[in-house]
XYZ file of N, CA, C and O in Angstrom:
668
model
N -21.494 -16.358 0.555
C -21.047 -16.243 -0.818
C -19.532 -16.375 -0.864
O -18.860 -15.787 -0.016
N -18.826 -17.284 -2.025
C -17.887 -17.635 -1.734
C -16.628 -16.538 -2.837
O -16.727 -16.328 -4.046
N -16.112 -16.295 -2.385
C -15.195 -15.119 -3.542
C -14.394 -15.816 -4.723
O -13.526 -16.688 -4.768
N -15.256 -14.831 -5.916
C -14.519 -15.269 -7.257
C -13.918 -14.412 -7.472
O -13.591 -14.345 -8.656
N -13.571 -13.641 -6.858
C -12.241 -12.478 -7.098
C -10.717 -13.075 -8.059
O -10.380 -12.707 -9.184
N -10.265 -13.729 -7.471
C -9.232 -14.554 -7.871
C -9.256 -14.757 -9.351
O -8.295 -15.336 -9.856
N -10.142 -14.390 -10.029
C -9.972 -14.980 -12.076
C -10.711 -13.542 -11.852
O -11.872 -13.757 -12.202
N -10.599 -12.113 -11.419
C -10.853 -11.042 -12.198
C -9.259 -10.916 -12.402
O -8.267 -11.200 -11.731
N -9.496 -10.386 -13.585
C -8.470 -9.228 -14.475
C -7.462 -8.142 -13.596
O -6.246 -8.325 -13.553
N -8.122 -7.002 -12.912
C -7.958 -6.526 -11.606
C -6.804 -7.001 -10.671
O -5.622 -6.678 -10.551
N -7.556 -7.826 -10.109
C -7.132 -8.447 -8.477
C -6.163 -9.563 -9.332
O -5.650 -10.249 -8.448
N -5.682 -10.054 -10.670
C -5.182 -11.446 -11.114
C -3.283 -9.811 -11.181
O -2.172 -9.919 -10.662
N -3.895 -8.612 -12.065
C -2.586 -7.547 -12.257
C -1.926 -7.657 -10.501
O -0.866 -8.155 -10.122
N -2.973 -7.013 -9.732
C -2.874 -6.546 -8.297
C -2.091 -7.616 -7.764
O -0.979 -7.350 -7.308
N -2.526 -8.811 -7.760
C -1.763 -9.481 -7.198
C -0.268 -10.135 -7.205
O 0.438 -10.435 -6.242
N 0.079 -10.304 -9.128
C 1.135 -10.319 -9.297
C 2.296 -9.282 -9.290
O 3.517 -9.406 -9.384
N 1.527 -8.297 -9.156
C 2.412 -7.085 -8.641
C 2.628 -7.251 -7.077
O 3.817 -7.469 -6.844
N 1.908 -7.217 -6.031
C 2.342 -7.209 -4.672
C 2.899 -8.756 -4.541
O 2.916 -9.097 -3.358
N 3.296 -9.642 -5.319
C 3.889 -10.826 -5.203
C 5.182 -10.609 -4.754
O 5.574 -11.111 -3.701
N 6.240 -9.551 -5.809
C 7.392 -9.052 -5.522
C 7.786 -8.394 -4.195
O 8.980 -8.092 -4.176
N 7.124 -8.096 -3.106
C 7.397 -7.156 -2.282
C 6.817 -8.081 -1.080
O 7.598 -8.308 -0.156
N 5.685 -8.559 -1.025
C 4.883 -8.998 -0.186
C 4.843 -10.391 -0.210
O 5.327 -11.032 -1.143
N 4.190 -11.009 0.948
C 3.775 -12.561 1.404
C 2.530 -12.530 0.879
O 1.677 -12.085 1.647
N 2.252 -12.782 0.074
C 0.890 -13.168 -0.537
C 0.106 -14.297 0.070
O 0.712 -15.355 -0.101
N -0.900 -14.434 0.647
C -1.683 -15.431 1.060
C -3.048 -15.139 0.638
O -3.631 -14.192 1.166
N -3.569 -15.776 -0.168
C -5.089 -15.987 -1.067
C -6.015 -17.090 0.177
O -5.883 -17.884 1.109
N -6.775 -16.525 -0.514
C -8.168 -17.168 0.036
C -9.311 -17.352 -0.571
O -9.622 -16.463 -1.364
N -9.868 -18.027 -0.474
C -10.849 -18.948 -1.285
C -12.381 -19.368 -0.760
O -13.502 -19.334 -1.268
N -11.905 -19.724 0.351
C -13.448 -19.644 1.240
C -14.089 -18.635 2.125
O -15.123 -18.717 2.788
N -13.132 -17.544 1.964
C -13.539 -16.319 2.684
C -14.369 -14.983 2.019
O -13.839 -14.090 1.358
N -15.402 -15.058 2.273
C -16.166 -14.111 1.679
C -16.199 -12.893 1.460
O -16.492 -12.111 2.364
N -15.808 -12.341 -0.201
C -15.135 -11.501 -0.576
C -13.774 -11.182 -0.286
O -13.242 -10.331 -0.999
N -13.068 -11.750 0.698
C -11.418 -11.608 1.021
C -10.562 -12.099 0.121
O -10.030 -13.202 0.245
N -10.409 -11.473 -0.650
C -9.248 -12.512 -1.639
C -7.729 -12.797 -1.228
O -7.032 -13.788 -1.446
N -7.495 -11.806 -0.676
C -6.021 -12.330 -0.172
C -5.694 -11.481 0.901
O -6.522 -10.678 1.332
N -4.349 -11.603 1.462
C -4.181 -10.472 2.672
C -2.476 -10.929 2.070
O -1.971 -12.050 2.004
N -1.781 -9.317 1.622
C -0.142 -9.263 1.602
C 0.322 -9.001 2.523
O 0.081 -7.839 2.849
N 1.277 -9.842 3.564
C 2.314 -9.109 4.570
C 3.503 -9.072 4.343
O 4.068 -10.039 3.831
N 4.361 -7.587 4.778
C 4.994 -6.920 4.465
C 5.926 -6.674 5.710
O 5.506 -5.766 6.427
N 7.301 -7.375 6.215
C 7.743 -6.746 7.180
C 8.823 -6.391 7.176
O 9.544 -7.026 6.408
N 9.405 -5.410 7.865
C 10.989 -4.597 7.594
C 11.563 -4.868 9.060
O 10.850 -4.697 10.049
N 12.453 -5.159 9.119
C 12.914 -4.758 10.603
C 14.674 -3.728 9.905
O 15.348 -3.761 8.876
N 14.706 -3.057 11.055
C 15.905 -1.884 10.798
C 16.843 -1.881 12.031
O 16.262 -1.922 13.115
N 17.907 -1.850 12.045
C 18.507 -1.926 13.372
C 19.899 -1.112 13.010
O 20.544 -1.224 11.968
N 20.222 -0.190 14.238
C 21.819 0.479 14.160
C 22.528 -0.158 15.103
O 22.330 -0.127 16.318
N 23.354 -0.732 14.518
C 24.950 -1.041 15.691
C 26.290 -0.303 15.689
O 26.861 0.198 14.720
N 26.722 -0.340 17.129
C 27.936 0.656 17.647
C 28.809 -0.491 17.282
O 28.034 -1.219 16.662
N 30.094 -1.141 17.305
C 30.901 -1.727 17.092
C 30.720 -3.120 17.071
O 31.801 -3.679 17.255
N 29.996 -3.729 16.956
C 29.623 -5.218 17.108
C 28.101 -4.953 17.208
O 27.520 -3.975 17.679
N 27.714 -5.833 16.765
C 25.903 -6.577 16.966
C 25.399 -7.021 18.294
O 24.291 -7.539 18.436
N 26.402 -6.765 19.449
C 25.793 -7.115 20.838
C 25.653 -5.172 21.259
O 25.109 -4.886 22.326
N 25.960 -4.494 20.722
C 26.080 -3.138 21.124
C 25.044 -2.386 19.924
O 25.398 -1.589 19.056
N 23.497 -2.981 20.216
C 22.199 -2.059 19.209
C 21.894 -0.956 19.746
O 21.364 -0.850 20.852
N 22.248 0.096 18.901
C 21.544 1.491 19.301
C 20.163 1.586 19.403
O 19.577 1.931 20.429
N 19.473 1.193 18.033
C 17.910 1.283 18.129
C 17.853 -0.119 16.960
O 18.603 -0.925 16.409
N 16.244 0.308 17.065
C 15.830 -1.505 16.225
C 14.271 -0.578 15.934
O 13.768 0.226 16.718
N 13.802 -0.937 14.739
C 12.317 -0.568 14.487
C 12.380 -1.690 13.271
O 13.290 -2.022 12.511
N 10.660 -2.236 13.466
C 9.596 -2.764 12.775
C 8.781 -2.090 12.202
O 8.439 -0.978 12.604
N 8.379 -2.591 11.274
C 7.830 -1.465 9.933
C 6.569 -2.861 9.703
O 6.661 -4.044 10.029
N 5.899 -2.415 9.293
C 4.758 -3.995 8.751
C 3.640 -3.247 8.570
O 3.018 -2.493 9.319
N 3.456 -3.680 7.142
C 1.881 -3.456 6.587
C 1.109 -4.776 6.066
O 1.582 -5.842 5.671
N -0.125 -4.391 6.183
C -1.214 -5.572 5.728
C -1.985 -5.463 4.807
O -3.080 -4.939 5.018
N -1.609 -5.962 3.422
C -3.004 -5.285 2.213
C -3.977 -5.867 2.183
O -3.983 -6.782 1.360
N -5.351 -5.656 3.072
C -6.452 -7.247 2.544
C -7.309 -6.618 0.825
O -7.964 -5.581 0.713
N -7.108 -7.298 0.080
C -7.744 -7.228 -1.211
C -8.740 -8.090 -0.962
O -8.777 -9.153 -0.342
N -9.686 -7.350 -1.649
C -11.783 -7.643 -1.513
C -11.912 -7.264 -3.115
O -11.319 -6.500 -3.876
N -12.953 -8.162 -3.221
C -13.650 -8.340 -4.486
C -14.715 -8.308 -3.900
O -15.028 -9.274 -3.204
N -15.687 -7.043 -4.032
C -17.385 -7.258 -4.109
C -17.659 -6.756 -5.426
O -17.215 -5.626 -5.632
N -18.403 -7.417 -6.564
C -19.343 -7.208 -7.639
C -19.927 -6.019 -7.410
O -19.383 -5.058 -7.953
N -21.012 -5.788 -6.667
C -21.373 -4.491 -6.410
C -20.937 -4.149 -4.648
O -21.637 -4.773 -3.850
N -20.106 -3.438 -4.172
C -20.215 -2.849 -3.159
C -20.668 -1.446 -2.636
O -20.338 -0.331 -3.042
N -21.763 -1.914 -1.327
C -23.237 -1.548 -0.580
C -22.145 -0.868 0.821
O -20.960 -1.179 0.936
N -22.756 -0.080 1.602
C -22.937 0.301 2.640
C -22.659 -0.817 3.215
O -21.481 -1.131 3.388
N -23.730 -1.657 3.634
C -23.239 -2.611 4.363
C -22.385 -4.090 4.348
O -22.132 -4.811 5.313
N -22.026 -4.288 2.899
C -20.808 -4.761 2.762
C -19.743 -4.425 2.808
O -18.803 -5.204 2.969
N -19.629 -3.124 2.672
C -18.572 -2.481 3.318
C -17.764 -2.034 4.304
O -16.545 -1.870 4.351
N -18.869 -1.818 5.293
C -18.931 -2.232 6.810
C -18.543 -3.351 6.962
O -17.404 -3.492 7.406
N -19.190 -4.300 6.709
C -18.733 -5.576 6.775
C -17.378 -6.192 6.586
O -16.946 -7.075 7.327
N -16.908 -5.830 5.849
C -15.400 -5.638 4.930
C -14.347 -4.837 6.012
O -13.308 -5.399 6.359
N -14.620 -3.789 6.400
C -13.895 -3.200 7.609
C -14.453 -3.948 8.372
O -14.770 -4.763 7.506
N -15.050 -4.586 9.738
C -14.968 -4.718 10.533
C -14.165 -6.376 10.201
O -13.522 -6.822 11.152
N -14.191 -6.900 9.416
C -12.954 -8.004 9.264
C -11.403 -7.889 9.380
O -10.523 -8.622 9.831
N -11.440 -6.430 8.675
C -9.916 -5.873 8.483
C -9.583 -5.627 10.250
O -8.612 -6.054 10.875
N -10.586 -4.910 10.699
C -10.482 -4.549 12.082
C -10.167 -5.614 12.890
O -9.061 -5.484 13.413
N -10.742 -6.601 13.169
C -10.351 -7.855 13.788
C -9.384 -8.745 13.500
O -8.986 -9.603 14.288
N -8.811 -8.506 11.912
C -7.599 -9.212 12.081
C -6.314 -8.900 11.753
O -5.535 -9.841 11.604
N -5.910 -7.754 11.605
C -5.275 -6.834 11.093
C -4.092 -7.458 12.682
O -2.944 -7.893 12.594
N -4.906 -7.273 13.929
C -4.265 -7.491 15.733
C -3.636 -8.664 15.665
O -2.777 -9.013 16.475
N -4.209 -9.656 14.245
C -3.646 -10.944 14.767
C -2.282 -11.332 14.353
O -1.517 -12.149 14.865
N -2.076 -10.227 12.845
C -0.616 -10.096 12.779
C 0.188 -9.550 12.805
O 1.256 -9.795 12.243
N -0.197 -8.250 13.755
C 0.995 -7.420 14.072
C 1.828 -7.335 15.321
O 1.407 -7.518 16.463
N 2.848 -7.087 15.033
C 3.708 -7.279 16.459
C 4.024 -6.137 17.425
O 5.178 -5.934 17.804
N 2.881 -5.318 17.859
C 3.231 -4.194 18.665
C 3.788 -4.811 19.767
O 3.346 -5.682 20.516
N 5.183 -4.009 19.727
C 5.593 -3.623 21.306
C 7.085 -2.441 21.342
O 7.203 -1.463 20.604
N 7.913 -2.810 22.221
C 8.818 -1.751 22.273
C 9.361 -1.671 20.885
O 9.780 -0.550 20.599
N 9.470 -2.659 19.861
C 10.490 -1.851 19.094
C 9.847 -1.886 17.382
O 10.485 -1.899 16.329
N 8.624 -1.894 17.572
C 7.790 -1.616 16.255
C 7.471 0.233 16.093
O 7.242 1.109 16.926
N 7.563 0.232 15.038
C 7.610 1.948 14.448
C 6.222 2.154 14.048
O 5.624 2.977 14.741
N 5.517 1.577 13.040
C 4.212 1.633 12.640
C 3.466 0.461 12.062
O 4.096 -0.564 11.802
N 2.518 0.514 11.899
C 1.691 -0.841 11.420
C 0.646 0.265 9.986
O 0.243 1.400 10.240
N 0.372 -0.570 8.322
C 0.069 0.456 8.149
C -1.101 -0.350 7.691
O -0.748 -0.911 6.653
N -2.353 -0.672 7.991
C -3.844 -1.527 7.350
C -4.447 -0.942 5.998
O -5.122 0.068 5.798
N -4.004 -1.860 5.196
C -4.472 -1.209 3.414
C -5.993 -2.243 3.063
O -6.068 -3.415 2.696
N -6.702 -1.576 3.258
C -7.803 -2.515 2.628
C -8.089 -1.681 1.126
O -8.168 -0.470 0.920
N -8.182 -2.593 0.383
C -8.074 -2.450 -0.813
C -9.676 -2.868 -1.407
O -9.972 -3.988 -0.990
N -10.652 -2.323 -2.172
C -11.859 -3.027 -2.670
C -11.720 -2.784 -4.051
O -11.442 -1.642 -4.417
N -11.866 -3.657 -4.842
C -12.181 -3.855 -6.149
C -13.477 -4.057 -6.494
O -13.998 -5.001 -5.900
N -14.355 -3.312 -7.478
C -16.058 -4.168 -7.454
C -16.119 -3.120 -8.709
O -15.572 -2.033 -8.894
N -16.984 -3.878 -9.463
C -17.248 -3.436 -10.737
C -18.897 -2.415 -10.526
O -19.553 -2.153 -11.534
N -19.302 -2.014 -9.328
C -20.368 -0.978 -8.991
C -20.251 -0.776 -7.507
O -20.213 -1.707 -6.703
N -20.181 0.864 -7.102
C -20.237 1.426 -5.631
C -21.277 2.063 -5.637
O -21.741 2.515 -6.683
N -21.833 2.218 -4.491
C -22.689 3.834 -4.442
C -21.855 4.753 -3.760
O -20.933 4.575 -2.964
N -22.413 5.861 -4.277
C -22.005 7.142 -3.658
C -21.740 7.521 -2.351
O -21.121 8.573 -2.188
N -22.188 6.682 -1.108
C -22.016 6.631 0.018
C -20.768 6.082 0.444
O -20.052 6.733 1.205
N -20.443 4.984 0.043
C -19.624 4.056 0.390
C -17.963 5.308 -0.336
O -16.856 5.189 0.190
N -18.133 6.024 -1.157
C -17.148 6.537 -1.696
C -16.732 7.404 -0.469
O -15.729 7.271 0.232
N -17.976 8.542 -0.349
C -17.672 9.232 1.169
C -17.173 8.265 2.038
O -15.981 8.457 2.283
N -17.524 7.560 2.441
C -17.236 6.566 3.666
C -15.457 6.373 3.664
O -14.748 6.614 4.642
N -14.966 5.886 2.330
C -13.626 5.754 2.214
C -12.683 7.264 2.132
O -11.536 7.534 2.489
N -13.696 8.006 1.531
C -12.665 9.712 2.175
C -12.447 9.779 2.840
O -11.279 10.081 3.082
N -13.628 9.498 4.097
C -13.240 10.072 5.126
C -12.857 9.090 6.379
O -12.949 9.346 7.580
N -12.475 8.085 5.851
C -12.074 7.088 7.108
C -10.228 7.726 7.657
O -9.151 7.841 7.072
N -10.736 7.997 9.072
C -9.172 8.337 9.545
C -9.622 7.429 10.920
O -10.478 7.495 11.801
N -8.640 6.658 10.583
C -8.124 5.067 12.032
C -7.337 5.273 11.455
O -6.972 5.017 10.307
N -6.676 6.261 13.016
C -5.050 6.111 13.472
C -5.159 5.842 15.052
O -5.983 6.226 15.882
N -3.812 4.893 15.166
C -3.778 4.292 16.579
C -2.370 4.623 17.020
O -1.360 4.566 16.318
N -2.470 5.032 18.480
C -0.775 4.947 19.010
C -0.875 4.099 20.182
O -1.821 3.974 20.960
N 0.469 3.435 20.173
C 0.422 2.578 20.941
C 1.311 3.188 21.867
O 2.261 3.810 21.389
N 1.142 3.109 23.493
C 1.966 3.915 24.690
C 2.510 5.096 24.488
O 3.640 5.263 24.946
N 1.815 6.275 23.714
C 2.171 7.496 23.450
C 3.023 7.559 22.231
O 3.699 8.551 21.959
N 2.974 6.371 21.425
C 3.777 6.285 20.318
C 5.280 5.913 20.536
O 6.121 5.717 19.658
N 5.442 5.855 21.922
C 6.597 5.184 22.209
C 6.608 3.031 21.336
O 7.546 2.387 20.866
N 5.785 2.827 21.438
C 5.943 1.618 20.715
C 4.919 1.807 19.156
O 4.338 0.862 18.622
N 4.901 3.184 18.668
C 4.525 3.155 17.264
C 3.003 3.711 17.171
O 2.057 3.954 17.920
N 3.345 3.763 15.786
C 1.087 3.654 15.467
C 0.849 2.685 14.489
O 1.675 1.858 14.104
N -0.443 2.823 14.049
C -1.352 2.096 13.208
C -1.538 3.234 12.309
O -0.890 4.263 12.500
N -2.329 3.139 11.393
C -2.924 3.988 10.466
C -3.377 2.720 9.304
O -2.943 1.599 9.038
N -4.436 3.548 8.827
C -5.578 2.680 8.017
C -5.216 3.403 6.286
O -4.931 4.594 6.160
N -5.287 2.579 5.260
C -4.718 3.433 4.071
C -5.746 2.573 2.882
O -5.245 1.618 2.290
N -7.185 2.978 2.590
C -8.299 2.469 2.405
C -7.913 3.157 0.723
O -7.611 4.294 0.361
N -8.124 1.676 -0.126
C -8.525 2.077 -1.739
C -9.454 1.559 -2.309
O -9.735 0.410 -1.967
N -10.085 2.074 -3.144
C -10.836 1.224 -3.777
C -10.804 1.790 -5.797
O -10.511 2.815 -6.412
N -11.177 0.729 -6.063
C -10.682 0.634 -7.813
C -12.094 -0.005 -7.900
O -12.526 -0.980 -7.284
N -12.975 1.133 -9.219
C -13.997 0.393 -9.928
C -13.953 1.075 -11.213
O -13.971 2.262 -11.538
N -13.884 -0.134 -11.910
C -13.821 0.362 -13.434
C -12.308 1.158 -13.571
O -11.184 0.722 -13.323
N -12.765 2.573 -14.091
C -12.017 3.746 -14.679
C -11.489 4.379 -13.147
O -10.433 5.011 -13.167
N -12.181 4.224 -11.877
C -12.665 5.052 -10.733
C -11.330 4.597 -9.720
O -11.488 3.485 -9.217
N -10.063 5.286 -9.357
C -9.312 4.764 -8.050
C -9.679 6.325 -6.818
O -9.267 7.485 -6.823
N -10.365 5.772 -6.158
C -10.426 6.761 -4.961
C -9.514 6.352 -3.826
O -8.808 5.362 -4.022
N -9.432 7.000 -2.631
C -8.688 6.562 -1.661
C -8.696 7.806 -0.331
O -8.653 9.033 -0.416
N -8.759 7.026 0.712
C -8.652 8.207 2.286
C -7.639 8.921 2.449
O -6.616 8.242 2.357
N -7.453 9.971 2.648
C -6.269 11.193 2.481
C -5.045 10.476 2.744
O -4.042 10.781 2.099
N -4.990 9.290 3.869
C -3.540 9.246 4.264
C -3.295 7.867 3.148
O -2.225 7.266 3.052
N -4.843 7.474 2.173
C -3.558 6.316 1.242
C -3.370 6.858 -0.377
O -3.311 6.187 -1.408
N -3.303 8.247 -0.197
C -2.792 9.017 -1.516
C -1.485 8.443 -2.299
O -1.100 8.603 -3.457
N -0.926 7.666 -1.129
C 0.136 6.840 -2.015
C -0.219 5.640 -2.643
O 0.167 5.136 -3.698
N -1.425 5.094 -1.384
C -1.646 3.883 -2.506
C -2.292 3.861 -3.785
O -2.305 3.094 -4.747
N -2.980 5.277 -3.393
C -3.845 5.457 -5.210
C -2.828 5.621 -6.267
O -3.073 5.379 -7.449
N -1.678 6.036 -5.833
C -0.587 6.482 -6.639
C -0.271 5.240 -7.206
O -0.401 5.067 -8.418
N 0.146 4.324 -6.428
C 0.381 2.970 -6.738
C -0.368 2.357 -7.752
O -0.007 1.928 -8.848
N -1.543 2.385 -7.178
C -2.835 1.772 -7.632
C -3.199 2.180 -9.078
O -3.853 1.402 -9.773
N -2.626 3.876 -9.743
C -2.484 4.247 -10.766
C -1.532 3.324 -11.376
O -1.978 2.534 -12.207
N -0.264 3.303 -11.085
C 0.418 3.057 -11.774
C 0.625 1.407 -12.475
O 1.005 0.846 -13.502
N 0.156 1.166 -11.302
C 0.143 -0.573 -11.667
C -0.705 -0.923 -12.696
O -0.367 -1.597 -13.669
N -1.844 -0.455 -12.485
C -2.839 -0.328 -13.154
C -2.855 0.257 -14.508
O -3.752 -0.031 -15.300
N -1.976 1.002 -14.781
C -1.903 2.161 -16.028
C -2.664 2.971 -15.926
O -3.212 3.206 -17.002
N -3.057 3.659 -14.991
C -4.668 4.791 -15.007
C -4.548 5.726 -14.806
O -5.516 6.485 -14.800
């Protein structure tokens, strides 16, 4: 099934809002994936010149926005284990990345009640070499209708997700 996400109402606000901040890349033949925003910061302190760096950190988040009509249990699953597999392909862990933060975002005009638990309680957090080269963390929303829920650690994105939204 091919995603008509792209002409909802929703995901048309959502997107021109993370336009300003983010790399927007849409998709069209990917099922239910409507787009994936990347987001990267790099930060660096220098002592008297730019050959003399104290520290350096990378900051980078990934929003994948999903459109399912009705989202099931197992489209949802489905939906994470995509985020899961490619979330690795654009992040740059190593010595001087700080965190990576994976926002999957679902939009669908019907959930069940399961799938709501499911997004409470999702905690994927990752450290990479004792956190000496950073973590991961997962920051899961979903918007249906009137309804923005979200997993404890993306209380900001619901915040967001209010506001953009007007809700």
């Amino acid at each position: 099934m091919k995603s008509s996400g792209l002409n909802h109402p929703i995901v048309e606000q959502l997107l021109d809002s993370f336009a300003a901040y983010y790399n927007v890349n849409k998709f069209e033949d990917e099922p239910y994936l409507v787009a994936r925003c990347d987001y990267y910061e790099k930060s660096e302190k220098f002592m008297v010149s730019k050959k003399v760096n104290l520290w350096t950190a990378n900051a980078e988040e990934f929003i994948y926005l999903f459109y399912v009509p009705e989202l099931t249990d197992e489209l949802y699953d489905e939906c994470m284990a995509k985020v899961d597999s490619s979330w690795k392909e654009q992040a740059h862990i190593g010595p001087d990345h700080m965190y990576t933060y994976v926002t999957p975002i679902f939009v669908t005009d019907n959930v069940s009640e399961q799938v709501i638990k499911k997004i409470k309680k999702c905690r994927t957090y990752k450290s990479f070499k004792f956190s000496f080269w950073g973590w991961m963390e997962y920051h899961v929303a979903l918007v249906c209708n009137q309804q923005i829920e979200s997993n404890s650690r993306g209380t900001v994105v619901k915040k967001m997700l209010k506001k953009v939204l007007n809700k």
